[in-house]
Amino acid sequence: MLLWGSQALRRFSTSRVYYKNKLKLALIGQSVFGQEVYSHLCKEGHRVVGVFTVPDKDGKADPLALAAERDGTPVFKFPRWRVKGETVKEVAEAYRSVSADLNVLPFCTQFIPTDVIDNPKHGSIIYHPSILPRHRGASAINWTLIMGDKKAGFSVFWADDGLDTGPILLQRSCDVEPNDTVDTLYNRFLFPEGIKAMVEAVQLIADGKAHRIPQTEEGATYEGIQKKENAKISWDQSAEVLHNWIRGHDKVPGAWTEINGQMVTFYGSSLLKSSVPPGEPLEIEGAKKPGLVTKNGLVLFGNDGKALMVRNLQFEDGKMIPASQYFSAGETSVLELTAEEVKVAETIKVIWAGILSNVPVIEDSTDFFKSGASSMDVVRLVEEIKQKCGGLQLQNEDVYMATKFEDFIQKVVRKLRGEDQEAELVVDYVSKEVNEMTVKMPYQCFINGQFTDADDGKTYDTINPTDGSTICKVSYASLVDVDKAVAAAKDAFENGEWGRMNARERGRLMYRLADLLEENQEELATIEALDSGAVYTLALKTHIGMSVQTFRYFAGWCDKIQGSTIPINQARPNRNLTFTKKEPLGVCAIIIPWNYPLMMLAWKSAACLAAGNTLVLKPAQVTPLTALKFAELSVRAGFPKGVINIIPGSGGVAGQHLSEHPDIRKLGFTGSTLIGKQIMKSCAVSNLKKVSLELGGKSPLIIFNDCELDKAVRMGMGAVFFNKGENCIAAGRLFVEESIHDEFVTRVVEEIKKMKIGDPLDRSTDHGPQNHKAHLEKLLQYCDTGVKEGATLVYGGRQVQRPGFFMEPTVFTGVEDHMYLAKEESFGPIMVISKFQNGDIDGVLQRANNTEYGLASGVFTRDINKAMYVSEKLEAGTVFINTYNKTDVAAPFGGVKQSGFGKDLGEEALNEYLKTKTVTLEY
């Protein structure tokens, strides 16, 4: 009855309202949609007295049945409800036994007899994914797109003896986006809003407030399920009509045409808004103009001269390929050799026979290593082929990637023909003349080794905080893009070169990437200044400099990841060997913040890659540009496609989908505690992903009266104002001993007045703009709250009167423990100072630890015993003594309490991206 596209589960929240009136419900249907309707009705207090669903398929129960069975709700699984027009007796008896007040049909493919529909006191309600009376019948979502409707929606209606003709209870609608598909409409609106509407409809019935609005026949349409033979494309139409036809038939049955006498089905259509890219012509039967096979897909033309692009093609044998690969798809897996290539193959066979002298005959299936070859033999093979085959240059890795003779010959022949070369990376840069150089910035999603627009074509502006101007438009990754990136990473891990690569070669690639980061450090620092407001000199040293160091450090770890042997109790006469192996987890997701865009990428991704994983990284929405430049450099370094994927976009869409994705095995996140909790919950509910979280902080800095005051002032200011205060370990609260308090404050204010606020690209600038406008506004509100609560604003607290998002360095004193400023992180250039009594070490420690955060801390004193005592008592992941902000790639970094768990940097960071396997054998 009601069929629509794949039903990917979407999370949404509804505020729960408890009503007086509740009903006994029979749920008739199936699917994840049915499961969610069931769960939400139960949460609202309605009693589901029976679930009627389809039989198990291949031993697997339907999701609705699984949910009901877990709750102990009676579940009935009938293959059919009637035979030869008559209701099956045992089915009718089972149904009547539950005595429901109302039948709820959220999604049902079975025909339900009228006597069952009319049986309950309140009858039956059905969900239908169209705005009735338009698109009655099955495949309503498909027809909404095929017909080019500008509005989509759904109806909850009262069932009658017609087909989707009953009175309307409620309806909801949404706009159809130009590149919407069945899946995007369903996931964005029809699924989440449909569940809410079904729950609302049931409550309206319970309260006696439900409408019964008769359907009009005006504008009514009925369309059946499309069959493959009816889905052939008629080419003499506009680009928009062609696009609607293809996207409306996406998934099932698939719009098709004939190319070179073969049926080819098109998937993934989008209207082409930009200029037509260059490509290779492809004749299509019936089309007045040839298509173009381009790097991004197959461009097609309507009779209005406008264009659309198709991303995937499927052939008659079921094989599906990216449309961009059409002209290479017809190659057979085994190459036909020319006479010259046969001679080369015979020469190589003789070389193999000389090395594998223990093998009587070299056959196609002979495996180089299983036949006894060693790493030294690899060197001999490569060098002997170079000597005897006209200087043919192979790499050692070519042997490891093709160990069987037949595969090795195929690899050699492809190399001779130049076919083994990776497709050249095509980058559509945004270029700017700035900082006495030409800065070239990629702006598209980076998926499977290629830069590409978001699947739905959406973009957003990334803003220069120095003046509020738009730097460029950046692709806004959709759920489809996330799925593509994860699939690419999974394939690279399970089937690609990366998964077979030895650890030392992996380290070589990481060293090369570090070198490229260093070679391009001025451009990267300039991009960082433009996109995040970082002062250029700081970006050069810290943002970029530490990124280089991080990749070099973890490159060195690649071939040093080891397990251990373990003596176990041996029951004689048996002998046992037990050892552990450290193995990569698989596909890892990394979500990074906006304060150190490239450095945070390096801290997490370097350890992840060193451990042998592949990754999908989502940069902060407001600072995506250095991550995308990093993606370009990773290709130049030689990383195989799919190993690194970068998807710019929002946390609520791309980030949430990563945390829920079943193919991701680990998620590393740096950001707020609130979002960290949500991510942890989603990771647990989805597939129990491994998680590491570096979250908020309110790091205390204790300054005793026996400190070196000049140093304490200088480093105390750095502890607060470093990187404009946008620093996760920034000293969120300073405790200054009473006898030096006033002098400390005076000196701080004197030094602040010397600071130059201005353009981050100016080498003399000390203090640049805050990262983005919303953050600046939050900081100003933070200051207003401090003043209202009675803290003393000694300096600053205002926006600088100039273009951009600049804020004055700010100092508050007299901050009491109960105040908002004492408890909450500002994440900005705001120094919060509290006084403590002379000599009260334990008292100030108690105040310093009176926070739910525990990322970092610091103490200034000349007394080493006092310093060590304080460092032991402070509840934080890092304690600085007579210094601050001194992080190093070899020292583990992370928090405790609500500042998170898990470590970045150092050897411990590797363990976040590894799993331990125990192996025991008896001999």
mmCIF file with all atom_site columns, C-alpha atoms in Angstrom, residues 341-364 366 368 377 380-382 384-385 387-389 405 408-409:
data_model
loop_
_atom_site.group_PDB
_atom_site.id
_atom_site.type_symbol
_atom_site.label_atom_id
_atom_site.label_alt_id
_atom_site.label_comp_id
_atom_site.label_asym_id
_atom_site.label_entity_id
_atom_site.label_seq_id
_atom_site.pdbx_PDB_ins_code
_atom_site.Cartn_x
_atom_site.Cartn_y
_atom_site.Cartn_z
_atom_site.occupancy
_atom_site.B_iso_or_equiv
_atom_site.pdbx_formal_charge
_atom_site.auth_seq_id
_atom_site.auth_comp_id
_atom_site.auth_asym_id
_atom_site.auth_atom_id
_atom_site.pdbx_PDB_model_num
ATOM 1  C CA . GLU A 1 341 ? 54.473 -7.364  -22.821 1.00 0.00 ? 341 GLU A CA 1
ATOM 2  C CA . VAL A 1 342 ? 54.514 -11.170 -23.130 1.00 0.00 ? 342 VAL A CA 1
ATOM 3  C CA . LYS A 1 343 ? 58.300 -11.021 -23.474 1.00 0.00 ? 343 LYS A CA 1
ATOM 4  C CA . VAL A 1 344 ? 58.532 -8.902  -20.314 1.00 0.00 ? 344 VAL A CA 1
ATOM 5  C CA . ALA A 1 345 ? 56.277 -11.382 -18.485 1.00 0.00 ? 345 ALA A CA 1
ATOM 6  C CA . GLU A 1 346 ? 58.471 -14.318 -19.553 1.00 0.00 ? 346 GLU A CA 1
ATOM 7  C CA . THR A 1 347 ? 61.598 -12.479 -18.375 1.00 0.00 ? 347 THR A CA 1
ATOM 8  C CA . ILE A 1 348 ? 59.967 -11.780 -14.999 1.00 0.00 ? 348 ILE A CA 1
ATOM 9  C CA . LYS A 1 349 ? 58.915 -15.448 -14.697 1.00 0.00 ? 349 LYS A CA 1
ATOM 10 C CA . VAL A 1 350 ? 62.587 -16.449 -15.102 1.00 0.00 ? 350 VAL A CA 1
ATOM 11 C CA . ILE A 1 351 ? 63.546 -13.932 -12.380 1.00 0.00 ? 351 ILE A CA 1
ATOM 12 C CA . TRP A 1 352 ? 60.878 -15.366 -10.039 1.00 0.00 ? 352 TRP A CA 1
ATOM 13 C CA . ALA A 1 353 ? 62.139 -18.893 -10.739 1.00 0.00 ? 353 ALA A CA 1
ATOM 14 C CA . GLY A 1 354 ? 65.694 -17.848 -9.885  1.00 0.00 ? 354 GLY A CA 1
ATOM 15 C CA . ILE A 1 355 ? 64.587 -16.388 -6.548  1.00 0.00 ? 355 ILE A CA 1
ATOM 16 C CA . LEU A 1 356 ? 62.075 -19.136 -5.693  1.00 0.00 ? 356 LEU A CA 1
ATOM 17 C CA . SER A 1 357 ? 64.423 -22.000 -6.496  1.00 0.00 ? 357 SER A CA 1
ATOM 18 C CA . ASN A 1 358 ? 62.401 -24.330 -4.273  1.00 0.00 ? 358 ASN A CA 1
ATOM 19 C CA . VAL A 1 359 ? 59.323 -23.987 -6.512  1.00 0.00 ? 359 VAL A CA 1
ATOM 20 C CA . PRO A 1 360 ? 59.378 -26.433 -9.467  1.00 0.00 ? 360 PRO A CA 1
ATOM 21 C CA . VAL A 1 361 ? 57.171 -24.334 -11.772 1.00 0.00 ? 361 VAL A CA 1
ATOM 22 C CA . ILE A 1 362 ? 56.093 -20.701 -11.498 1.00 0.00 ? 362 ILE A CA 1
ATOM 23 C CA . GLU A 1 363 ? 52.330 -20.683 -12.081 1.00 0.00 ? 363 GLU A CA 1
ATOM 24 C CA . ASP A 1 364 ? 49.809 -17.837 -12.136 1.00 0.00 ? 364 ASP A CA 1
ATOM 25 C CA . THR A 1 366 ? 52.299 -18.851 -7.163  1.00 0.00 ? 366 THR A CA 1
ATOM 26 C CA . PHE A 1 368 ? 55.930 -14.811 -3.767  1.00 0.00 ? 368 PHE A CA 1
ATOM 27 C CA . ASP A 1 377 ? 64.262 -11.075 -2.102  1.00 0.00 ? 377 ASP A CA 1
ATOM 28 C CA . ARG A 1 380 ? 66.535 -8.406  -5.546  1.00 0.00 ? 380 ARG A CA 1
ATOM 29 C CA . LEU A 1 381 ? 63.307 -8.752  -7.573  1.00 0.00 ? 381 LEU A CA 1
ATOM 30 C CA . VAL A 1 382 ? 62.888 -5.008  -8.017  1.00 0.00 ? 382 VAL A CA 1
ATOM 31 C CA . GLU A 1 384 ? 66.696 -7.469  -11.317 1.00 0.00 ? 384 GLU A CA 1
ATOM 32 C CA . ILE A 1 385 ? 63.565 -6.364  -13.158 1.00 0.00 ? 385 ILE A CA 1
ATOM 33 C CA . GLN A 1 387 ? 68.234 -4.399  -14.955 1.00 0.00 ? 387 GLN A CA 1
ATOM 34 C CA . LYS A 1 388 ? 66.640 -6.920  -17.338 1.00 0.00 ? 388 LYS A CA 1
ATOM 35 C CA . CYS A 1 389 ? 63.423 -5.160  -18.382 1.00 0.00 ? 389 CYS A CA 1
ATOM 36 C CA . PHE A 1 405 ? 52.463 -14.011 -10.029 1.00 0.00 ? 405 PHE A CA 1
ATOM 37 C CA . PHE A 1 408 ? 52.145 -9.058  -10.225 1.00 0.00 ? 408 PHE A CA 1
ATOM 38 C CA . ILE A 1 409 ? 52.296 -9.300  -14.034 1.00 0.00 ? 409 ILE A CA 1
#
